[in-house]
Short mmCIF file of C-alpha atoms and ligand atoms in Angstrom, two decimals:
data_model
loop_
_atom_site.label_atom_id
_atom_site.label_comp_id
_atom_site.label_asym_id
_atom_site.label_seq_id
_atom_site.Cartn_x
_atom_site.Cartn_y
_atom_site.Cartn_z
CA UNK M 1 2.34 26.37 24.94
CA UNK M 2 3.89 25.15 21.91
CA UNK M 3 3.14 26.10 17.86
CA UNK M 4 2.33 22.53 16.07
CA UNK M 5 3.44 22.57 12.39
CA UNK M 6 3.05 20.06 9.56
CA UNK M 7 6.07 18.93 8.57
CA UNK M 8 5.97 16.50 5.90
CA UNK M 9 3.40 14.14 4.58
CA UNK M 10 3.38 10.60 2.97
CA UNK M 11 0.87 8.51 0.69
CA UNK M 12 0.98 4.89 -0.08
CA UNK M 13 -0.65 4.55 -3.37
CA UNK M 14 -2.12 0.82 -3.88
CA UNK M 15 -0.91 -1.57 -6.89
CA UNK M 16 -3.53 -1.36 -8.78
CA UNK M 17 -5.66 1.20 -11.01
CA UNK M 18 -9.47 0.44 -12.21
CA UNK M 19 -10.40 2.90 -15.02
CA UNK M 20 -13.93 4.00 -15.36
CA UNK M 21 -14.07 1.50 -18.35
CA UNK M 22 -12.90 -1.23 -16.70
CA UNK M 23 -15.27 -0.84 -13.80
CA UNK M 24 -18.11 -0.35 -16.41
CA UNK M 25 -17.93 -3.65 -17.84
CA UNK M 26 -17.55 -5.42 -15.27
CA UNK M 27 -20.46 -3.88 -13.61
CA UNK M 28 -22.87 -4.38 -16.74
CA UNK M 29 -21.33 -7.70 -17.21
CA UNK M 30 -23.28 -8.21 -13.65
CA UNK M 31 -25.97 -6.82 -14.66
CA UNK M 32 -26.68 -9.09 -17.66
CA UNK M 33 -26.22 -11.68 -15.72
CA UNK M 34 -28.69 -11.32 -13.04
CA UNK M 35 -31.45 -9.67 -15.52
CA UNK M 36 -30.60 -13.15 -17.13
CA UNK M 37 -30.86 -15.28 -14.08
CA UNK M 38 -34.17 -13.14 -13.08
CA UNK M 39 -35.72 -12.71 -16.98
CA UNK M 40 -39.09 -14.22 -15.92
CA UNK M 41 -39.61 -11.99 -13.18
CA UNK M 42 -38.50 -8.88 -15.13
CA UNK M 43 -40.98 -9.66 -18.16
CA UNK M 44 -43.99 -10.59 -15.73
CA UNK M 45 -43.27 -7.00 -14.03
CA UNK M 46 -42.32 -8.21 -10.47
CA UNK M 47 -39.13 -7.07 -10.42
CA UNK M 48 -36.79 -4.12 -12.23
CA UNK M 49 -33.78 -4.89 -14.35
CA UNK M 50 -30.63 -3.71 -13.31
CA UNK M 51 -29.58 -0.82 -15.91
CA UNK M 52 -26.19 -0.57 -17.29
CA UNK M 53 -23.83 2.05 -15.96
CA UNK M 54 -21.81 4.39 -17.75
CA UNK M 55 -18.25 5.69 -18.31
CA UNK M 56 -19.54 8.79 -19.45
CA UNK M 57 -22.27 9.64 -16.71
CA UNK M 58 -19.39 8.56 -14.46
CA UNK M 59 -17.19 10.98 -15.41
CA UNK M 60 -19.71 13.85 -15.99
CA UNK M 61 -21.75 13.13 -12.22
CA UNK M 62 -18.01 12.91 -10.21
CA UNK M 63 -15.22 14.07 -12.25
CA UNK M 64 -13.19 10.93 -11.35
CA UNK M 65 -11.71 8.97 -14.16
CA UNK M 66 -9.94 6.18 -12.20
CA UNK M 67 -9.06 4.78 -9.00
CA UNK M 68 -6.58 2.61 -6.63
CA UNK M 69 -7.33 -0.44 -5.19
CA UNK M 70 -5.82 -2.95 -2.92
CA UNK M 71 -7.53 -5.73 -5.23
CA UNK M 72 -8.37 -6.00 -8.72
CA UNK M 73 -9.54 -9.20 -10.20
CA UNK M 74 -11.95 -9.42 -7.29
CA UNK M 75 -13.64 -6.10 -7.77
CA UNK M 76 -13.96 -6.67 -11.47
CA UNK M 77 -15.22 -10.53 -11.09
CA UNK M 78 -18.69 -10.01 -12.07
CA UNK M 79 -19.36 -13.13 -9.96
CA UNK M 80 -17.72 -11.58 -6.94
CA UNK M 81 -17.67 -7.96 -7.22
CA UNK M 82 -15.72 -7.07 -4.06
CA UNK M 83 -12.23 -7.23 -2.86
CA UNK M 84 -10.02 -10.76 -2.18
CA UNK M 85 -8.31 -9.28 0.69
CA UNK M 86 -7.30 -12.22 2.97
CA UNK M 87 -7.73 -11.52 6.85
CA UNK M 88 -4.50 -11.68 7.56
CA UNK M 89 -3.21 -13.88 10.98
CA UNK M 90 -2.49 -12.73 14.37
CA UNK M 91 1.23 -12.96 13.55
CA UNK M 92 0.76 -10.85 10.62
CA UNK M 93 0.95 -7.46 10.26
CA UNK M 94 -2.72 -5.91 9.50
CA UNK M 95 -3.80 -4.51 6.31
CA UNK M 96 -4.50 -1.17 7.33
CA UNK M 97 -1.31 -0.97 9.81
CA UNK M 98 0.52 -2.18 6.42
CA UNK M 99 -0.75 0.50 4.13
CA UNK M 100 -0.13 2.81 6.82
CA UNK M 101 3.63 2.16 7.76
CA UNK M 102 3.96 2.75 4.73
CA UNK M 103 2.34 6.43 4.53
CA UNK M 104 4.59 7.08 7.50
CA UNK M 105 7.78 5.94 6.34
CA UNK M 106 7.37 8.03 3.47
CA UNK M 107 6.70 10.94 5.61
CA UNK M 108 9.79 10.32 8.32
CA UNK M 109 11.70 10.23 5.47
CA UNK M 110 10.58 13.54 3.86
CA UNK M 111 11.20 15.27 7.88
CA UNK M 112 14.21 13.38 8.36
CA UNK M 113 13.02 11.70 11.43
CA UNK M 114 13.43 8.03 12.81
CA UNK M 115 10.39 6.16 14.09
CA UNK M 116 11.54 6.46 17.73
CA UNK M 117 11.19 9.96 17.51
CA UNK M 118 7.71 10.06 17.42
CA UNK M 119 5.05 9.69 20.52
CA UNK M 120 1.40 9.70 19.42
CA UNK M 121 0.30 8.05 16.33
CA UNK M 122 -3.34 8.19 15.91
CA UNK M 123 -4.77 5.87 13.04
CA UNK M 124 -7.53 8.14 11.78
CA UNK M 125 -10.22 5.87 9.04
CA UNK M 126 -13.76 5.60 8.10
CA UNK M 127 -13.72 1.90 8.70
CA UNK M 128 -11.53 -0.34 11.10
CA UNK M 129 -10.82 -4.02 9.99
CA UNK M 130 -10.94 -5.04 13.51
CA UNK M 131 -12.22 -3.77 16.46
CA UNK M 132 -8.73 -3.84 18.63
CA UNK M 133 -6.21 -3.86 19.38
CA UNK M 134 -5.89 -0.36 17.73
CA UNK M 135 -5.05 -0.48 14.63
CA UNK M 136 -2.96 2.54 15.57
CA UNK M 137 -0.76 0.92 18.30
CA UNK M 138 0.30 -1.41 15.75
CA UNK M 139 1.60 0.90 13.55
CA UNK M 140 3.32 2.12 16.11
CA UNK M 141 4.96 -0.75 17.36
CA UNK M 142 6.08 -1.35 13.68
CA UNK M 143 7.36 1.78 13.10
CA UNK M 144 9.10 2.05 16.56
CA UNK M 145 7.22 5.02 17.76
CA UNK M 146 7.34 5.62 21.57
CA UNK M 147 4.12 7.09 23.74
CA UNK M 148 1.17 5.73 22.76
CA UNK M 149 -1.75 5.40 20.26
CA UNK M 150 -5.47 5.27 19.32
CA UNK M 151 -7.55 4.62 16.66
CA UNK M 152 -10.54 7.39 15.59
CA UNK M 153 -13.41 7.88 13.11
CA UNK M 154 -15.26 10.53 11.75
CA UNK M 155 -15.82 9.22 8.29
CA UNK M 156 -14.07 11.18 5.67
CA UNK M 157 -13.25 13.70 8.06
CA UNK M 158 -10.94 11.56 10.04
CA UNK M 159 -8.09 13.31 8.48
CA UNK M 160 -8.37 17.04 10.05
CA UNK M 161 -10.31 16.14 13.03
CA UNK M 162 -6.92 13.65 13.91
CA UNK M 163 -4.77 16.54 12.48
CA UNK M 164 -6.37 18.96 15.63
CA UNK M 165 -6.38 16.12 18.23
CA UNK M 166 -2.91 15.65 17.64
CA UNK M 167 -1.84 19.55 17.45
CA UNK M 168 -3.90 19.83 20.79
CA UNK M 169 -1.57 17.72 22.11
CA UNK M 170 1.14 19.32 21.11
CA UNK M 171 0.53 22.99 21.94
CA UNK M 172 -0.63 21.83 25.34
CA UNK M 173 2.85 19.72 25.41
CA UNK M 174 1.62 16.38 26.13
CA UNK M 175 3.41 15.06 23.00
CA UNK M 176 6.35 16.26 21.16
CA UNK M 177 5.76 14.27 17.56
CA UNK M 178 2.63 12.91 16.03
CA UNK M 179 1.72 10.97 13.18
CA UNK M 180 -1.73 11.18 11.98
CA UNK M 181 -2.29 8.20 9.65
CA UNK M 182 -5.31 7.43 7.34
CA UNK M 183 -5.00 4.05 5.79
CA UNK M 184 -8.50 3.66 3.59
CA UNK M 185 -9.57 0.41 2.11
CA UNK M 186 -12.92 2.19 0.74
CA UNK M 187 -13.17 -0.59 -1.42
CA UNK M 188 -13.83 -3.32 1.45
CA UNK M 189 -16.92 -1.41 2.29
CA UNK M 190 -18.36 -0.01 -1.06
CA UNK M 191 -21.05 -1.74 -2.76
CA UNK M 192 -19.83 -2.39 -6.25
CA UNK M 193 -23.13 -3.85 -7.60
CA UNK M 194 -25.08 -0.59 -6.92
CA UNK M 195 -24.88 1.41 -9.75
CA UNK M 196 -25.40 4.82 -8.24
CA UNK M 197 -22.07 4.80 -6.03
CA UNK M 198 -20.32 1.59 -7.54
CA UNK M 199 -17.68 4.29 -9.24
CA UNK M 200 -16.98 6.77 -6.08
CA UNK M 201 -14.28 5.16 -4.09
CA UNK M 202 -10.82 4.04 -4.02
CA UNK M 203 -8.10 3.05 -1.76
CA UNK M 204 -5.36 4.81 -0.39
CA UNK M 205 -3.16 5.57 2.58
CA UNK M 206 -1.88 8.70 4.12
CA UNK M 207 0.48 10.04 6.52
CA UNK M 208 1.15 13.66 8.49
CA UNK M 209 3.82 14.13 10.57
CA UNK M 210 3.05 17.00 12.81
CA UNK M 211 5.86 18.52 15.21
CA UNK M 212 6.79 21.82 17.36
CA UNK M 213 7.74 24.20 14.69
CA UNK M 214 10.91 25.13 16.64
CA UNK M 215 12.20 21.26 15.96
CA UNK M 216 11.39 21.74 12.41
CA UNK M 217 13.56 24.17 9.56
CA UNK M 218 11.01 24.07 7.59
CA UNK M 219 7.01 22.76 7.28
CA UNK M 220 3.46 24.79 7.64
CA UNK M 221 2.17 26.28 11.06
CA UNK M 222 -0.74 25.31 12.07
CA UNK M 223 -2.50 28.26 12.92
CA UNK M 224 -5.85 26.88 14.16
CA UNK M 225 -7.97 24.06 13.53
CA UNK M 226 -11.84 24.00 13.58
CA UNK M 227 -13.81 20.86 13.61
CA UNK M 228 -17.79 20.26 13.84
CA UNK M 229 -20.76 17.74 13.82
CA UNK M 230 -24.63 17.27 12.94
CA UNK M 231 -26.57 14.15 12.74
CA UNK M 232 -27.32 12.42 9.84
CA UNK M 233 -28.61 9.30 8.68
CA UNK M 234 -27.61 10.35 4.79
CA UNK M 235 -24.38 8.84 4.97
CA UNK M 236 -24.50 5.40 6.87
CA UNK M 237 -23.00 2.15 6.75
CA UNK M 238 -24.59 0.10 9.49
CA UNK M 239 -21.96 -2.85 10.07
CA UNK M 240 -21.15 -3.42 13.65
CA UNK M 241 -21.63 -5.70 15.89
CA UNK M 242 -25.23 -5.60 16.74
CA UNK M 243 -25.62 -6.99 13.29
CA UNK M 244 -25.27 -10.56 14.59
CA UNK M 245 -28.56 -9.95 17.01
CA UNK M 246 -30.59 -9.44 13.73
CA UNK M 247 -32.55 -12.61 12.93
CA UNK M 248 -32.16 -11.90 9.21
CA UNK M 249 -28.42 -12.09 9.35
CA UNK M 250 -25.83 -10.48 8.07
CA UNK M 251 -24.18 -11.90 5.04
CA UNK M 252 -25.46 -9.84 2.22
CA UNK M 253 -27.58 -6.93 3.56
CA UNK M 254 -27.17 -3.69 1.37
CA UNK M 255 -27.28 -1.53 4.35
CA UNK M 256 -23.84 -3.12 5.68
CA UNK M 257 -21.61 -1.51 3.23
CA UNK M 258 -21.68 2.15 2.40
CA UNK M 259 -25.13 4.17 1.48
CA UNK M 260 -25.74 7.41 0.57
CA UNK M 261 -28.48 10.33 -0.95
CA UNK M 262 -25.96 11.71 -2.68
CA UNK M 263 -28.56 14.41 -4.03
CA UNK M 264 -29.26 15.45 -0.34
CA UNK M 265 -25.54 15.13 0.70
CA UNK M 266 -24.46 17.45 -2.22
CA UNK M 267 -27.80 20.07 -1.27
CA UNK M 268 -27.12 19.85 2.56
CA UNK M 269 -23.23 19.58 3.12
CA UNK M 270 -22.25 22.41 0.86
CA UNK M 271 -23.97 24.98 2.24
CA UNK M 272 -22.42 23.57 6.35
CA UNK M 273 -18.99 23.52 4.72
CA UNK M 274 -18.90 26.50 2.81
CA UNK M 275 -20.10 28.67 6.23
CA UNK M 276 -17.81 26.81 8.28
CA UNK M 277 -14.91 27.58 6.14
CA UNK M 278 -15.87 31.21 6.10
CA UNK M 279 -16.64 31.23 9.79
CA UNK M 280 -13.00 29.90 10.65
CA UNK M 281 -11.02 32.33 8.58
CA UNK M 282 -13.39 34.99 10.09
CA UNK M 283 -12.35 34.21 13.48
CA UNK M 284 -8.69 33.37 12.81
CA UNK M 285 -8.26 36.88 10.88
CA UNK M 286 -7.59 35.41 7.34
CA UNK M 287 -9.51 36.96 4.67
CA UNK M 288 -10.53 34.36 2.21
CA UNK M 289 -8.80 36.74 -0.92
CA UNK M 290 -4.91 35.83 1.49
CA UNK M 291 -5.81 32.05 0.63
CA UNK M 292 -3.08 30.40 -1.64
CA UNK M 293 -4.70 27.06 -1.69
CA UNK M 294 -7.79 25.05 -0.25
CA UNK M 295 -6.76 21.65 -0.10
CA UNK M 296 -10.47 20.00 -0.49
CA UNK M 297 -12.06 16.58 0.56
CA UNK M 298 -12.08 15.18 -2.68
CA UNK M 299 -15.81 13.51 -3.04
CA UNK M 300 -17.30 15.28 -6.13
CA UNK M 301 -15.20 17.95 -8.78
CA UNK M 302 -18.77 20.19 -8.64
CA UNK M 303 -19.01 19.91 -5.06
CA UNK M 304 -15.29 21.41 -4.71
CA UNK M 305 -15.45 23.53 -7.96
CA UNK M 306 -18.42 25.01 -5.77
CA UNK M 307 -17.21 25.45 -2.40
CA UNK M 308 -13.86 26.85 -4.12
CA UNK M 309 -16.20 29.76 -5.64
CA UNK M 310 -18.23 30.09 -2.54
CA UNK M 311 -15.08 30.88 -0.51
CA UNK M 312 -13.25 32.86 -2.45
CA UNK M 313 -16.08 34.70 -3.87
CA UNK M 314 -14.72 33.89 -7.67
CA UNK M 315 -13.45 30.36 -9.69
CA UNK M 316 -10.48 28.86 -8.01
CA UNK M 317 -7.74 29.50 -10.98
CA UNK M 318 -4.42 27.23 -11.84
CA UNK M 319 -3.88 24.92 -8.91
CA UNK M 320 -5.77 27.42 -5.89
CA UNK M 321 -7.93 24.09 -5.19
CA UNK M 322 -6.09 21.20 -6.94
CA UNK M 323 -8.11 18.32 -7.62
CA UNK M 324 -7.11 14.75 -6.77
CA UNK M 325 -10.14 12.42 -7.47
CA UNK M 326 -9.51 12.31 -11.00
CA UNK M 327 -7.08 9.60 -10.28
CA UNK M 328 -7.40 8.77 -7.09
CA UNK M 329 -11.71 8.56 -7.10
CA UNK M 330 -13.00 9.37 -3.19
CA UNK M 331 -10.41 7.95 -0.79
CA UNK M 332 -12.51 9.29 2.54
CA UNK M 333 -10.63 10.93 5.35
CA UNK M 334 -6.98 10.67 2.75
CA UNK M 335 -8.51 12.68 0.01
CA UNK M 336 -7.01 16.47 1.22
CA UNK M 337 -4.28 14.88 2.50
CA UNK M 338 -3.08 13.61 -0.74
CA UNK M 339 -4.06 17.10 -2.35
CA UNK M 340 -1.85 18.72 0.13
CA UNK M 341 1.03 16.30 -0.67
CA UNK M 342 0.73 16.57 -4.31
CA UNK M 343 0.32 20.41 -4.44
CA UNK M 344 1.89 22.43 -1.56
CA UNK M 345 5.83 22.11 -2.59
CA UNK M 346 5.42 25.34 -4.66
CA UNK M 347 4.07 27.34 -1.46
CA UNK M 348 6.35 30.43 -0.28
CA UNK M 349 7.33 31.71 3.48
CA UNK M 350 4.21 33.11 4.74
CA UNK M 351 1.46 31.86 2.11
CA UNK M 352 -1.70 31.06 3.70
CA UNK M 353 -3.50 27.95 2.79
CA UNK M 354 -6.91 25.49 4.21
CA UNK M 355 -7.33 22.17 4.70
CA UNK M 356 -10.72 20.87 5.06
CA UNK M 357 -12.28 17.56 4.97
CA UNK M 358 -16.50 16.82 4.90
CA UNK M 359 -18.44 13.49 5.07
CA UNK M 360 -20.44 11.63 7.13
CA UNK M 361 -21.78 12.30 11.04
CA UNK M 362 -22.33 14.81 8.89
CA UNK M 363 -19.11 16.25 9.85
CA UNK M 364 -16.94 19.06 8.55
CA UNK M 365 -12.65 20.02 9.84
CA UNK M 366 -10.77 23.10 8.45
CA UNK M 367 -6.78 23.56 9.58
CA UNK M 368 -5.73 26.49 8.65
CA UNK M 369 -1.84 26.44 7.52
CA UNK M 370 1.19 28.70 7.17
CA UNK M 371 4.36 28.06 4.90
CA UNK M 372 7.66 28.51 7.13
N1 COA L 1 -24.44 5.21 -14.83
C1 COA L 1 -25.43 5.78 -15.55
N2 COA L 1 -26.46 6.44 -15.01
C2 COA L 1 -26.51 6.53 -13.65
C3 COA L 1 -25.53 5.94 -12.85
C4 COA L 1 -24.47 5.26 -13.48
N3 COA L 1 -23.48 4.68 -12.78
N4 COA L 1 -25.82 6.20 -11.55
C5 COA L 1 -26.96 6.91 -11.55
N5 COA L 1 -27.39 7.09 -12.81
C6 COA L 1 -28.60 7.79 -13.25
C7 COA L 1 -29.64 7.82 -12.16
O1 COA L 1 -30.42 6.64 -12.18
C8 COA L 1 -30.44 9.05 -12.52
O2 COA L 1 -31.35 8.74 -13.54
P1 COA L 1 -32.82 9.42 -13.57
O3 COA L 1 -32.54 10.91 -13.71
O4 COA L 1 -33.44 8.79 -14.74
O5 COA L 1 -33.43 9.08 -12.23
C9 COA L 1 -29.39 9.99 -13.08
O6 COA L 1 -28.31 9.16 -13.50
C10 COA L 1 -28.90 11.01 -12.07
O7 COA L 1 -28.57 10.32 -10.88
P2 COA L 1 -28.20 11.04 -9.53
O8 COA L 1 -27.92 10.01 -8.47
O9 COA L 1 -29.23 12.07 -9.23
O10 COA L 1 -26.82 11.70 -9.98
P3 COA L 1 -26.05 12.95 -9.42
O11 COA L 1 -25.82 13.89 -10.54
O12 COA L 1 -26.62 13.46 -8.15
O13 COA L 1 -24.63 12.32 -9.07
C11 COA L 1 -23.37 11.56 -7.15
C12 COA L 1 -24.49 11.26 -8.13
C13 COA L 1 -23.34 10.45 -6.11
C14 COA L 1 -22.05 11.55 -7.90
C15 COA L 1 -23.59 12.93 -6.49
O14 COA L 1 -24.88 13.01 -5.96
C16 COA L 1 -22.61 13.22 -5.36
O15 COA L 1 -21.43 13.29 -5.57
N6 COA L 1 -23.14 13.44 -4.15
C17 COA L 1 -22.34 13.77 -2.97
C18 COA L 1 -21.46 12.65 -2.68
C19 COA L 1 -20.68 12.80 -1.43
O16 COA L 1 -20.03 13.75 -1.15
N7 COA L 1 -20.70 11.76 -0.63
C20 COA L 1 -19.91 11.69 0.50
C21 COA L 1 -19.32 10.35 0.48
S1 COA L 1 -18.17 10.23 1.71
#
């Protein structure tokens, strides 16, 4: 048996930023529009206007103040309203395996490592633009990587539940190296004329290199990892390929990009997340007070502000459980990835620390991490 270890991680950060004012008026810009187009039916009661959305409410309801995205002008066309992302040819590289080399080269770098010294990448994403080859083995054809690789979802928690499939591996010695990438173009499935989520995602792409800790000087043991799942419909996007067998079609049904209850995610996941957390550092002998960070999913600032409290039985203080989604908005399965990256430098030999991502299935993943 072998001791996996994260070694280094990477993020690819996307060209462009869309503050929350930006998004704003280009959302109510849409709105006017099709209140315009539909003023008759609005005045004779048959149907609702669209109401405007709001920088503020934004802010207050999520905590995020801006995000990344692949594409701009698209997003903020108020005639379009969604990404111009091309679909690339067979001879090109992918968009996702792109964004992701990226995220990896970043992280090689950091370790020190060559592309050829890896043998598992696993591509780890809430949403796939094709259905295969893997998105995965491409990335590791264009990195060089040897062994082989797979793609995986489980919605935002993509992240740590690839993180503990790859340090399986490891400790049982199947692999030596893997790369756990999460390349997340949130904003190819996120409806941007709904005005209850239009401001919660953005895009992003991360990389983890994890390794034997004996091949590495320096990095964070992974101790243990703990990953579950429960059923629910409150998080679902239902595009796939049955969608074709519907005889109302496909090309603009809400219920093909991303849909939440937010109120019953917030009520039902934070209780599940908090008691797994708990449960895990029970079982692995940590006491929650010999925490020096929780690296969060970063969906909602109260939803981590509370789950920060719950665990350690008092407010997180300084940068205990750093917050990324002020800038980077929800990026899925990346968000506690790019915590970790941003704000684990400062760790010392021995300091403790949790990674833990939460979304859809519903489904929760907690690694817990030691600074060597
Ligand atoms: N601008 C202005 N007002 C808005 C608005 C917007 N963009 N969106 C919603 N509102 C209004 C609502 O219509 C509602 O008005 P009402 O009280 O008159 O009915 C009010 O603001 C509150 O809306 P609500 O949806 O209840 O807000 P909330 O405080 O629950 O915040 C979320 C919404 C989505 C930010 C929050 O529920 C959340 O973060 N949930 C969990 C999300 C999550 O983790 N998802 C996982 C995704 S992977």
């Amino acid at each position: 048996m072998f001791t996996p270890a994260i070694t280094a991680t990477g993020v690819y950060v996307p060209p462009h930023t869309i503050t929350n004012d930006e998004l704003v008026v280009a959302f109510n810009a849409y709105a006017d529009r099709v209140n315009a187009e539909n003023a008759e039916a609005i005045a004779a009661g048959t149907l609702e206007a669209i109401p405007h959305s709001s920088s503020e409410f934004i802010l207050k309801a999520s905590g995020i103040e801006s995000r990344y995205v692949m594409d701009k002008e698209g997003v903020l066309d108020p005639a379009r309203m969604y990404p111009r992302l091309h679909q690339r040819s067979d001879d090109e590289p992918g968009i996702m395996a792109e964004m992701g080399v990226a995220a990896c080269r970043t992280a090689l770098e950091k370790a020190g490592r060559r592309g050829d010294e890896v043998d598992l990448v696993i591509c780890a994403a809430s949403n796939m633009e094709r259905a295969y080859p893997a998105i995965a083995v491409e990335i590791q054809k264009l990195i060089g990587a040897k062994g082989f690789a797979f793609d995986m979802n489980v919605a935002c928690s993509s992240a740590t539940f690839g993180i503990q499939a790859a340090a399986d591996m490891i400790r049982a010695g199947s692999v030596r190296r893997a790369l756990v990438v999460n390349p997340e173009i949130t904003s190819g499935h996120l409806e941007w004329r709904d005005r209850d989520c239009h401001f919660i995602f953005g895009d992003v792409a991360t990389a983890t290199l994890i390794e034997r800790r004996e091949d590495a000087a320096h990095g964070f043991e992974i101790r243990s990892t703990r990953c579950a799942t429960e059923f629910s419909n409150n998080i679902r996007n239902n595009n796939g390929f049955l969608r074709r067998n519907r005889p109302d079609g496909m090309a603009d049904r809400r219920d093909m990009q991303f849909m939440q209850e937010g109120r019953k995610v917030f009520k039902e996941v934070l209780p599940m997340v908090s008691a797994h957390i708990l449960h895990h550092l029970g079982d692995d002998g940590v006491e929650a007070g010999a925490l020096k960070r929780l690296w969060l999913h970063q969906a909602n600032k109260t939803m981590n502000d509370f789950i920060g409290r719950k665990v350690l039985g008092r407010d997180p203080e300084g940068n205990e459980q750093p917050n990324i989604l002020q800038e980077f908005a929800n990026t899925s399965s990346a968000g506690s990835i790019i915590a970790f990256d941003r704000f684990s430098d400062d760790l010392a030999p021995g300091d403790l620390g949790l990674i833990c991502s939460f979304g859809a299935g519903y489904s929760v993943g907690s690694v817990i991490v030691e600074r060597f």
